Amino acid sequence: MKKTIKSVLLTSVIFLAACSPKEKKETVKNTKPNIVLFVADDHGKDALGSYGNPIIQTPNLDRMASEGVRFNNAYCTSASCAASRSVILTGKFGHATGSYGHVHDYHHFSTYDNVKSLPVLLEKAGYETARIGKYHVAPEKVYHFNTVLKADPRSTLEMADACVDVIQSEKPFFLYFCTDDPHRGHPFVSEPWNLPNTFGNKTEPYPGENQIVYDPNDVVVPDFLPDTKESREEIAQYYQSISRIDQGFGRLMTHLKEAGKMNNTIVFYISDNGMAFPGAKTTVYEPGIQLPCIIKDPTKKGNKGGVNNAKISWVDLTPTILDMANVPFDTKEFHGKSFNAIIEQENPKGWDEVYASHTFHEITMYYPMKVAIEGKYKLIWNIAWQLDYPFASDLWASSTWQSVYRNHSKMYGNKTVEEYLKHAEFELFDLEKDAGETNNLADKKEYQEVLKHMKAKLKKFQLETRDPWLIMWDHDNTLQGTGVDL
């Protein structure tokens, strides 16, 4: 009898141990993928081998593209660092969260404190959340990460090495890896004026860096930039900074492989906005908002090394990552939608429109613009069209712009200087026929129905996302509030 009781007790202990909360928790952990969101600073589609640049050396990112999926029509919602990053981490447009421009210094834009961000939602779901490098969002309680890693944000190799402990975590992890490259480097104003900005490059390599220097004569000058000595010298510096990113990205992938995490880690490579040259960053033209997006998801086998032509937006990233992480969420909580289900498709249906805007970069650069893109048509509404188009301080000081300004040149790339500084109230482009956005169709008689349709789409979008600039259509103040806290 005693033996029977002992046997029953032993069996019960073994059964309870097997069903203990700890064991269940481990089982849940193993079902969730790790996620790396790698965000470069001011990197356009113009400077990646996998996107067609034959000069720049980005072998690690190109390898990722050959093993994953490259998106051809990925857009940020605002071509300014802080404003874009707030959208990446919330799934909501900046006008709905108060994130209109830079958070630092006297600008002080900040996200409303009731917003639930991606890292907070993932932490609640059991993820270890860690960030390294550029942050540029506020307040911290909205964008809270469990772990903040320290390293020189210009040295992506050092940054990658600092992430080893997080990568080796027993918990599923979300790593937000944000470089300062290839943002322009300090000082923004050079002496003499025609020296190229360094883009963070130094005379000596960063620790472990294989410094790759480019000949200005070899670089590819995009159509929207002037093909001048100054432009070429700055593009060469920009390329060098990107090659440093690529090396750090490769080191990070090596750490994942050594930790045995490659088969359970989803990796994103994106940028917050386009290259830091006038005509791209801070504009809503294609070089400013259409960006690289490469995704490698080891659970997806289709379209490996292929392209995806869906129009996706950074407002879609938070719901997509939550979907990938098997974290339940209310789709109504986000302006974006998950594109997880269509990653393997080349031409998925129902993904043919995106929206974007820009209000501030620095507080002194007020120039609100709204964008609707559907199929091949793109509408830009320049709300403050009577003003000269303003410059971010670093772009004004760039030798690329100063060479045009000081020489009183009539042309700036594929536009006249006058066209660049003076925008029409409405700009309508056929992106299939006019990729360079030089032929405004808004005043053309034969395109008035298209213009009417695109305006209606933009108004509908503004109403649905409670954009206060909706008032500028007909001065309907219903979204403006009473000015009284209730």
Coordinates of N, CA, C and O in Angstrom, one line a residue, residues 49-204:
G49 N 23.1 48.1 -54.0 CA 23.4 47.3 -55.2 C 22.1 46.6 -55.6 O 21.8 46.4 -56.8
S50 N 21.4 46.1 -54.6 CA 20.2 45.3 -54.9 C 19.1 46.1 -55.5 O 18.1 45.5 -56.1
Y51 N 19.1 47.4 -55.4 CA 18.2 48.3 -56.1 C 18.7 48.9 -57.4 O 18.1 49.8 -57.9
G52 N 19.8 48.4 -57.9 CA 20.3 48.7 -59.2 C 21.5 49.6 -59.3 O 21.9 50.0 -60.4
N53 N 22.1 50.0 -58.1 CA 23.3 50.9 -58.2 C 24.5 50.0 -58.5 O 24.8 49.1 -57.7
P54 N 25.2 50.2 -59.6 CA 26.3 49.3 -60.0 C 27.6 49.7 -59.3 O 28.6 48.9 -59.4
I55 N 27.7 50.8 -58.6 CA 28.9 51.3 -58.1 C 29.1 51.0 -56.6 O 30.1 50.5 -56.1
I56 N 28.0 51.2 -55.8 CA 28.1 51.1 -54.4 C 28.3 49.7 -53.9 O 27.8 48.8 -54.5
Q57 N 29.1 49.5 -52.9 CA 29.4 48.1 -52.4 C 28.6 47.9 -51.1 O 29.0 48.4 -50.1
T58 N 27.6 47.1 -51.3 CA 26.7 46.7 -50.2 C 26.4 45.2 -50.2 O 25.3 44.7 -50.4
P59 N 27.5 44.4 -50.2 CA 27.3 42.9 -50.4 C 26.4 42.2 -49.3 O 25.7 41.3 -49.7
N60 N 26.5 42.7 -48.1 CA 25.7 42.0 -47.1 C 24.2 42.3 -47.2 O 23.4 41.4 -47.1
L61 N 23.9 43.5 -47.5 CA 22.5 43.9 -47.8 C 22.0 43.3 -49.1 O 20.8 42.8 -49.1
D62 N 22.8 43.2 -50.1 CA 22.5 42.6 -51.3 C 22.2 41.1 -51.1 O 21.3 40.5 -51.7
R63 N 23.0 40.4 -50.2 CA 22.8 39.0 -49.9 C 21.5 38.8 -49.3 O 20.7 37.9 -49.6
M64 N 21.1 39.7 -48.3 CA 19.8 39.6 -47.7 C 18.7 39.7 -48.7 O 17.7 39.0 -48.6
A65 N 18.8 40.6 -49.7 CA 17.8 40.8 -50.7 C 17.7 39.5 -51.5 O 16.6 39.1 -52.0
S66 N 18.8 38.8 -51.8 CA 18.8 37.6 -52.6 C 18.2 36.4 -51.8 O 17.7 35.4 -52.4
E67 N 18.1 36.5 -50.5 CA 17.5 35.5 -49.6 C 16.2 35.9 -49.1 O 15.5 35.0 -48.5
G68 N 15.8 37.1 -49.3 CA 14.5 37.6 -48.8 C 13.7 38.2 -49.9 O 13.7 37.7 -51.0
V69 N 13.0 39.3 -49.6 CA 12.1 40.0 -50.5 C 12.4 41.4 -50.5 O 12.6 42.0 -49.4
R70 N 12.5 42.0 -51.7 CA 12.8 43.5 -51.8 C 11.5 44.2 -52.3 O 11.0 43.8 -53.3
F71 N 11.1 45.2 -51.6 CA 9.9 45.9 -51.9 C 10.3 47.1 -52.8 O 11.2 47.8 -52.5
N72 N 9.5 47.2 -53.9 CA 9.8 48.3 -54.9 C 9.0 49.6 -54.6 O 9.4 50.6 -55.1
N73 N 8.0 49.5 -53.8 CA 7.1 50.6 -53.6 C 6.8 50.8 -52.1 O 5.7 50.9 -51.7
A74 N 7.9 50.9 -51.3 CA 7.8 51.1 -49.9 C 8.0 52.6 -49.6 O 8.9 53.2 -50.1
Y75 N 7.1 53.2 -48.8 CA 7.1 54.6 -48.5 C 7.1 54.9 -47.0 O 6.4 54.3 -46.2
C76 N 7.9 55.9 -46.7 CA 7.8 56.5 -45.3 C 6.6 57.5 -45.4 O 6.1 57.8 -46.5
T77 N 6.0 57.9 -44.3 CA 4.9 58.8 -44.3 C 5.3 60.3 -44.2 O 4.5 61.2 -44.4
S78 N 6.6 60.5 -43.8 CA 7.1 61.9 -43.7 C 8.6 61.8 -43.8 O 9.3 61.0 -43.1
A79 N 9.2 62.6 -44.7 CA 10.6 62.5 -45.0 C 11.4 63.3 -44.0 O 12.2 64.2 -44.4
S80 N 11.2 63.1 -42.7 CA 12.0 63.8 -41.7 C 12.2 62.8 -40.5 O 11.2 62.0 -40.2
C81 N 13.4 62.7 -39.9 CA 13.7 61.6 -39.1 C 12.7 61.3 -37.9 O 12.2 60.2 -37.9
A82 N 12.5 62.3 -37.0 CA 11.7 62.0 -35.9 C 10.2 61.7 -36.3 O 9.6 60.8 -35.7
A83 N 9.7 62.5 -37.2 CA 8.3 62.4 -37.6 C 8.1 61.0 -38.2 O 7.1 60.3 -38.0
S84 N 9.1 60.5 -39.0 CA 9.0 59.2 -39.6 C 9.1 58.1 -38.6 O 8.4 57.1 -38.6
R85 N 10.1 58.2 -37.6 CA 10.3 57.2 -36.7 C 9.1 57.0 -35.7 O 8.8 55.9 -35.2
S86 N 8.4 58.1 -35.4 CA 7.2 57.9 -34.6 C 6.1 57.0 -35.3 O 5.5 56.3 -34.6
V87 N 6.0 57.2 -36.6 CA 5.1 56.4 -37.3 C 5.5 54.9 -37.4 O 4.7 54.0 -37.2
I88 N 6.8 54.7 -37.6 CA 7.3 53.3 -37.6 C 7.0 52.6 -36.4 O 6.6 51.4 -36.4
L89 N 7.0 53.2 -35.2 CA 6.9 52.6 -33.9 C 5.4 52.7 -33.4 O 5.2 52.1 -32.3
T90 N 4.5 53.3 -34.1 CA 3.1 53.4 -33.6 C 2.1 52.9 -34.5 O 1.0 52.5 -34.1
G91 N 2.4 52.9 -35.8 CA 1.3 52.5 -36.8 C 0.3 53.5 -37.0 O -0.8 53.2 -37.5
K92 N 0.6 54.8 -36.6 CA -0.3 55.9 -36.7 C 0.4 57.0 -37.4 O 1.6 57.3 -37.1
F93 N -0.4 57.8 -38.2 CA 0.2 59.0 -38.8 C 0.5 60.1 -37.8 O -0.1 60.2 -36.7
G94 N 1.6 60.8 -38.0 CA 2.1 61.8 -37.1 C 1.1 62.8 -36.7 O 1.0 63.3 -35.5
H95 N 0.1 63.2 -37.6 CA -0.9 64.2 -37.2 C -1.9 63.7 -36.2 O -2.6 64.5 -35.6
A96 N -1.9 62.4 -36.0 CA -2.8 61.8 -35.0 C -2.1 61.5 -33.7 O -2.8 61.2 -32.7
T97 N -0.8 61.7 -33.6 CA -0.1 61.5 -32.4 C 0.7 62.7 -31.9 O 1.3 62.6 -30.8
G98 N 0.6 63.8 -32.6 CA 1.3 65.0 -32.2 C 2.8 65.0 -32.6 O 3.5 65.9 -32.2
S99 N 3.2 64.0 -33.4 CA 4.6 63.9 -33.8 C 4.9 64.6 -35.1 O 5.0 63.9 -36.2
Y100 N 4.9 65.9 -35.1 CA 5.0 66.7 -36.3 C 6.4 67.0 -36.8 O 6.6 67.3 -38.0
G101 N 7.4 66.9 -36.0 CA 8.7 67.2 -36.3 C 9.7 66.7 -35.3 O 9.4 65.8 -34.5
H102 N 10.9 67.4 -35.3 CA 12.0 66.9 -34.4 C 11.6 67.1 -32.9 O 10.9 68.0 -32.5
V103 N 12.1 66.1 -32.1 CA 11.8 66.2 -30.7 C 12.9 66.9 -29.9 O 12.7 67.3 -28.7
H104 N 14.1 67.1 -30.5 CA 15.2 67.7 -29.7 C 15.3 69.2 -29.7 O 14.6 69.9 -30.5
D105 N 16.1 69.7 -28.8 CA 16.4 71.1 -28.8 C 15.1 71.9 -28.6 O 14.2 71.5 -27.9
Y106 N 15.0 73.1 -29.3 CA 13.8 73.9 -29.1 C 12.6 73.4 -29.9 O 11.5 74.0 -29.7
H107 N 12.7 72.4 -30.7 CA 11.6 71.9 -31.5 C 10.5 71.3 -30.6 O 9.4 71.6 -30.6
H108 N 11.0 70.2 -29.8 CA 10.2 69.7 -28.7 C 8.9 69.1 -29.1 O 7.9 69.1 -28.3
F109 N 8.8 68.5 -30.3 CA 7.5 67.8 -30.7 C 7.6 66.5 -29.9 O 8.6 65.9 -29.7
S110 N 6.4 66.0 -29.5 CA 6.4 64.8 -28.6 C 5.1 64.1 -28.9 O 4.0 64.7 -29.2
T111 N 5.1 62.7 -28.8 CA 3.9 61.9 -29.0 C 3.0 62.0 -27.8 O 3.5 62.0 -26.7
Y112 N 1.7 61.9 -28.0 CA 0.7 61.9 -26.9 C 1.0 60.8 -26.0 O 1.3 59.6 -26.5
D113 N 0.8 61.0 -24.7 CA 1.3 59.9 -23.8 C 0.3 58.8 -23.7 O 0.6 57.8 -22.9
N114 N -0.8 58.8 -24.4 CA -1.8 57.7 -24.4 C -1.6 56.7 -25.5 O -2.3 55.7 -25.7
V115 N -0.5 57.0 -26.3 CA -0.3 56.1 -27.5 C 0.5 54.9 -27.1 O 1.4 54.9 -26.2
K116 N 0.1 53.7 -27.6 CA 0.8 52.5 -27.3 C 1.7 52.1 -28.4 O 1.3 51.9 -29.6
S117 N 3.0 52.1 -28.2 CA 4.0 51.8 -29.2 C 4.3 50.4 -29.4 O 4.0 49.5 -28.5
L118 N 5.0 50.1 -30.5 CA 5.4 48.7 -30.8 C 6.2 48.0 -29.7 O 5.9 46.9 -29.2
P119 N 7.3 48.7 -29.2 CA 8.1 48.0 -28.1 C 7.3 47.7 -26.9 O 7.5 46.7 -26.2
V120 N 6.4 48.6 -26.5 CA 5.5 48.4 -25.3 C 4.6 47.2 -25.5 O 4.4 46.4 -24.6
L121 N 4.0 47.1 -26.7 CA 3.1 46.0 -27.0 C 3.8 44.7 -27.0 O 3.3 43.7 -26.6
L122 N 5.0 44.7 -27.6 CA 5.8 43.5 -27.7 C 6.3 43.0 -26.3 O 6.3 41.8 -26.0
E123 N 6.7 44.0 -25.5 CA 7.1 43.7 -24.1 C 5.9 43.0 -23.3 O 6.1 42.0 -22.6
K124 N 4.8 43.5 -23.5 CA 3.6 43.0 -22.8 C 3.3 41.5 -23.3 O 2.8 40.7 -22.5
A125 N 3.7 41.2 -24.5 CA 3.5 39.9 -25.1 C 4.7 38.9 -24.8 O 4.7 37.8 -25.3
G126 N 5.6 39.4 -23.9 CA 6.7 38.5 -23.5 C 8.0 38.7 -24.2 O 8.9 37.9 -24.0
Y127 N 8.2 39.7 -25.0 CA 9.4 39.9 -25.7 C 10.4 40.7 -24.9 O 10.0 41.6 -24.1
E128 N 11.7 40.4 -25.1 CA 12.8 41.2 -24.6 C 12.9 42.3 -25.7 O 13.1 42.0 -26.9
T129 N 12.8 43.6 -25.3 CA 12.8 44.7 -26.3 C 14.1 45.5 -26.0 O 14.4 45.8 -24.9
A130 N 14.9 45.7 -27.0 CA 16.2 46.4 -26.9 C 16.3 47.4 -28.1 O 15.9 47.1 -29.2
R131 N 17.0 48.5 -27.8 CA 17.3 49.4 -28.8 C 18.7 49.8 -28.7 O 19.3 49.8 -27.6
I132 N 19.3 50.2 -29.9 CA 20.6 50.8 -29.9 C 20.7 51.8 -31.0 O 20.1 51.7 -32.1
G133 N 21.5 52.9 -30.7 CA 21.7 53.9 -31.7 C 20.7 55.0 -31.6 O 20.1 55.3 -30.6
K134 N 20.3 55.6 -32.8 CA 19.4 56.7 -32.8 C 18.1 56.4 -32.3 O 17.5 55.4 -32.6
Y135 N 17.5 57.3 -31.4 CA 16.2 57.1 -30.8 C 15.3 58.1 -31.4 O 14.4 57.8 -32.2
H136 N 15.4 59.4 -31.1 CA 14.8 60.5 -31.8 C 13.3 60.5 -31.7 O 12.6 61.0 -32.6
V137 N 12.7 59.9 -30.6 CA 11.3 60.0 -30.4 C 11.1 60.3 -28.9 O 12.0 60.1 -28.1
A138 N 9.9 60.7 -28.5 CA 9.6 61.1 -27.2 C 8.1 61.0 -27.0 O 7.3 61.2 -27.9
P139 N 7.7 60.8 -25.7 CA 8.4 60.6 -24.5 C 8.9 59.2 -24.3 O 8.3 58.3 -24.9
E140 N 9.8 59.0 -23.4 CA 10.4 57.6 -23.2 C 9.3 56.6 -22.7 O 9.3 55.5 -23.1
K141 N 8.4 57.1 -21.9 CA 7.4 56.2 -21.4 C 6.5 55.6 -22.5 O 5.9 54.5 -22.3
V142 N 6.3 56.4 -23.6 CA 5.6 55.9 -24.7 C 6.4 54.9 -25.5 O 5.9 53.8 -26.0
Y143 N 7.7 55.2 -25.7 CA 8.6 54.4 -26.5 C 9.6 53.7 -25.7 O 10.8 53.7 -25.9
H144 N 9.1 53.0 -24.7 CA 9.9 52.3 -23.7 C 10.5 51.0 -24.2 O 9.7 50.2 -24.8
F145 N 11.8 50.8 -24.0 CA 12.5 49.5 -24.3 C 13.0 49.0 -23.0 O 13.5 49.8 -22.2
N146 N 13.0 47.7 -22.9 CA 13.5 47.1 -21.7 C 15.0 47.4 -21.5 O 15.5 47.6 -20.4
T147 N 15.7 47.3 -22.6 CA 17.2 47.4 -22.6 C 17.6 48.5 -23.6 O 17.2 48.5 -24.7
V148 N 18.5 49.4 -23.1 CA 19.1 50.4 -24.0 C 20.6 50.1 -24.1 O 21.3 50.2 -23.1
L149 N 21.1 49.8 -25.3 CA 22.5 49.4 -25.5 C 23.2 50.6 -25.9 O 22.7 51.5 -26.6
K150 N 24.5 50.7 -25.6 CA 25.3 51.8 -25.9 C 26.5 51.4 -26.8 O 27.1 50.4 -26.7
A151 N 26.7 52.3 -27.8 CA 27.8 52.1 -28.8 C 27.8 53.4 -29.7 O 26.8 54.1 -29.7
D152 N 28.9 53.6 -30.3 CA 29.0 54.7 -31.3 C 28.0 54.5 -32.4 O 28.2 53.5 -33.2
P153 N 27.0 55.3 -32.6 CA 26.0 55.1 -33.7 C 26.5 55.2 -35.1 O 25.8 54.9 -36.0
R154 N 27.8 55.7 -35.2 CA 28.5 55.8 -36.5 C 29.3 54.5 -36.8 O 29.7 54.3 -37.9
S155 N 29.5 53.7 -35.7 CA 30.3 52.5 -35.9 C 29.4 51.3 -35.8 O 29.1 50.7 -34.7
T156 N 28.8 50.9 -36.9 CA 27.9 49.8 -36.9 C 28.5 48.5 -36.5 O 27.8 47.6 -36.0
L157 N 29.8 48.3 -36.7 CA 30.4 47.1 -36.2 C 30.4 47.1 -34.7 O 30.1 46.0 -34.1
E158 N 30.7 48.2 -34.1 CA 30.7 48.3 -32.6 C 29.2 48.1 -32.1 O 29.0 47.4 -31.1
M159 N 28.3 48.6 -32.8 CA 26.9 48.5 -32.5 C 26.5 47.0 -32.5 O 25.8 46.5 -31.6
A160 N 26.9 46.3 -33.6 CA 26.5 44.9 -33.7 C 27.1 44.1 -32.6 O 26.4 43.2 -32.0
D161 N 28.3 44.3 -32.2 CA 29.0 43.6 -31.1 C 28.3 43.8 -29.8 O 28.2 43.0 -28.9
A162 N 27.7 45.0 -29.6 CA 27.0 45.4 -28.4 C 25.7 44.6 -28.2 O 25.1 44.6 -27.1
C163 N 25.2 44.0 -29.3 CA 23.9 43.4 -29.3 C 24.0 41.9 -29.0 O 22.9 41.2 -28.9
V164 N 25.2 41.3 -28.7 CA 25.3 39.9 -28.6 C 24.5 39.3 -27.4 O 23.8 38.3 -27.6
D165 N 24.5 40.0 -26.3 CA 23.7 39.5 -25.1 C 22.2 39.4 -25.4 O 21.6 38.5 -25.0
V166 N 21.7 40.4 -26.1 CA 20.3 40.4 -26.5 C 20.0 39.3 -27.4 O 19.0 38.5 -27.3
I167 N 20.9 39.1 -28.4 CA 20.7 38.0 -29.4 C 20.7 36.6 -28.7 O 20.0 35.7 -29.1
Q168 N 21.5 36.5 -27.7 CA 21.6 35.2 -27.0 C 20.5 35.0 -25.9 O 20.5 34.0 -25.2
S169 N 19.6 36.0 -25.8 CA 18.5 35.9 -24.8 C 17.7 34.7 -25.0 O 17.4 34.2 -26.1
E170 N 17.3 34.1 -23.9 CA 16.4 32.9 -23.9 C 15.0 33.3 -24.4 O 14.2 32.5 -24.9
K171 N 14.6 34.6 -24.1 CA 13.3 35.1 -24.5 C 13.3 35.5 -26.0 O 14.4 35.8 -26.5
P172 N 12.2 35.5 -26.6 CA 12.2 36.1 -28.0 C 12.5 37.6 -27.9 O 12.1 38.2 -26.9
F173 N 13.3 38.1 -28.8 CA 13.7 39.5 -28.7 C 13.2 40.3 -29.9 O 13.1 39.8 -31.0
F174 N 13.0 41.6 -29.6 CA 12.8 42.6 -30.6 C 14.0 43.6 -30.5 O 14.1 44.3 -29.5
L175 N 14.8 43.7 -31.5 CA 16.0 44.5 -31.5 C 15.7 45.7 -32.5 O 15.6 45.4 -33.7
Y176 N 15.7 46.9 -32.0 CA 15.6 48.1 -32.8 C 17.0 48.7 -33.0 O 17.5 49.3 -32.1
F177 N 17.5 48.5 -34.2 CA 18.9 48.8 -34.5 C 19.0 50.0 -35.4 O 18.6 49.9 -36.6
C178 N 19.4 51.2 -34.9 CA 19.3 52.4 -35.7 C 20.6 53.1 -35.8 O 21.2 53.7 -34.8
T179 N 21.2 53.2 -37.0 CA 22.4 53.8 -37.2 C 22.3 55.4 -37.3 O 21.2 55.9 -37.7
D180 N 23.4 56.1 -37.1 CA 23.4 57.5 -37.5 C 23.8 57.7 -38.9 O 23.6 58.7 -39.5
D181 N 24.4 56.7 -39.5 CA 24.8 56.7 -40.9 C 23.5 56.5 -41.8 O 22.6 55.7 -41.4
P182 N 23.4 57.0 -43.0 CA 24.4 58.0 -43.6 C 24.0 59.4 -43.5 O 24.1 60.2 -44.4
H183 N 23.4 59.8 -42.3 CA 23.0 61.2 -42.0 C 24.3 62.1 -42.2 O 25.4 61.7 -42.0
R184 N 24.1 63.3 -42.6 CA 25.2 64.3 -42.7 C 25.8 64.4 -41.3 O 25.2 64.4 -40.3
G185 N 27.2 64.6 -41.4 CA 27.9 64.8 -40.1 C 28.1 66.2 -39.7 O 28.1 67.1 -40.6
H186 N 28.4 66.4 -38.5 CA 28.8 67.7 -38.0 C 30.2 68.0 -38.3 O 31.1 67.1 -38.3
P187 N 30.6 69.3 -38.5 CA 29.7 70.4 -38.7 C 29.0 70.4 -40.0 O 29.6 70.0 -41.0
F188 N 27.8 70.9 -40.0 CA 27.0 71.0 -41.3 C 27.6 72.1 -42.2 O 27.5 72.0 -43.4
V189 N 28.1 73.2 -41.6 CA 28.6 74.3 -42.4 C 30.2 74.1 -42.5 O 30.9 74.0 -41.5
S190 N 30.6 73.9 -43.8 CA 32.1 73.6 -44.0 C 32.8 74.9 -44.3 O 32.2 75.9 -44.7
E191 N 34.1 74.9 -44.1 CA 34.9 76.0 -44.4 C 36.2 75.6 -45.1 O 37.0 74.8 -44.6
P192 N 36.3 75.9 -46.4 CA 35.4 76.7 -47.2 C 34.1 76.0 -47.5 O 34.0 74.8 -47.3
W193 N 33.2 76.8 -48.1 CA 31.9 76.3 -48.4 C 31.8 75.1 -49.3 O 30.8 74.3 -49.2
N194 N 32.7 75.0 -50.2 CA 32.6 73.9 -51.2 C 33.2 72.6 -50.8 O 33.4 71.7 -51.7
L195 N 33.6 72.5 -49.6 CA 34.1 71.1 -49.1 C 32.9 70.2 -48.9 O 31.8 70.7 -48.4
P196 N 33.0 69.0 -49.3 CA 31.8 68.1 -49.1 C 31.6 67.7 -47.6 O 32.6 67.7 -46.8
N197 N 30.4 67.5 -47.2 CA 30.1 67.0 -45.9 C 30.7 65.7 -45.7 O 30.8 64.9 -46.6
T198 N 31.1 65.3 -44.5 CA 31.7 64.0 -44.2 C 30.8 62.8 -44.1 O 31.2 61.7 -44.2
F199 N 29.5 63.1 -43.9 CA 28.5 62.0 -43.7 C 29.0 61.0 -42.6 O 28.8 59.8 -42.7
G200 N 29.7 61.5 -41.6 CA 30.2 60.7 -40.5 C 31.5 60.0 -40.8 O 32.0 59.3 -39.9
N201 N 32.0 60.1 -41.9 CA 33.3 59.5 -42.3 C 34.5 60.2 -41.6 O 34.4 61.4 -41.4
K202 N 35.5 59.4 -41.2 CA 36.7 59.9 -40.6 C 37.9 59.6 -41.5 O 37.8 58.7 -42.4
T203 N 39.0 60.3 -41.2 CA 40.2 60.0 -42.0 C 40.7 58.6 -41.7 O 41.0 57.9 -42.7
E204 N 40.7 58.2 -40.5 CA 41.0 56.8 -40.1 C 39.8 56.0 -40.0 O 38.7 56.5 -39.6

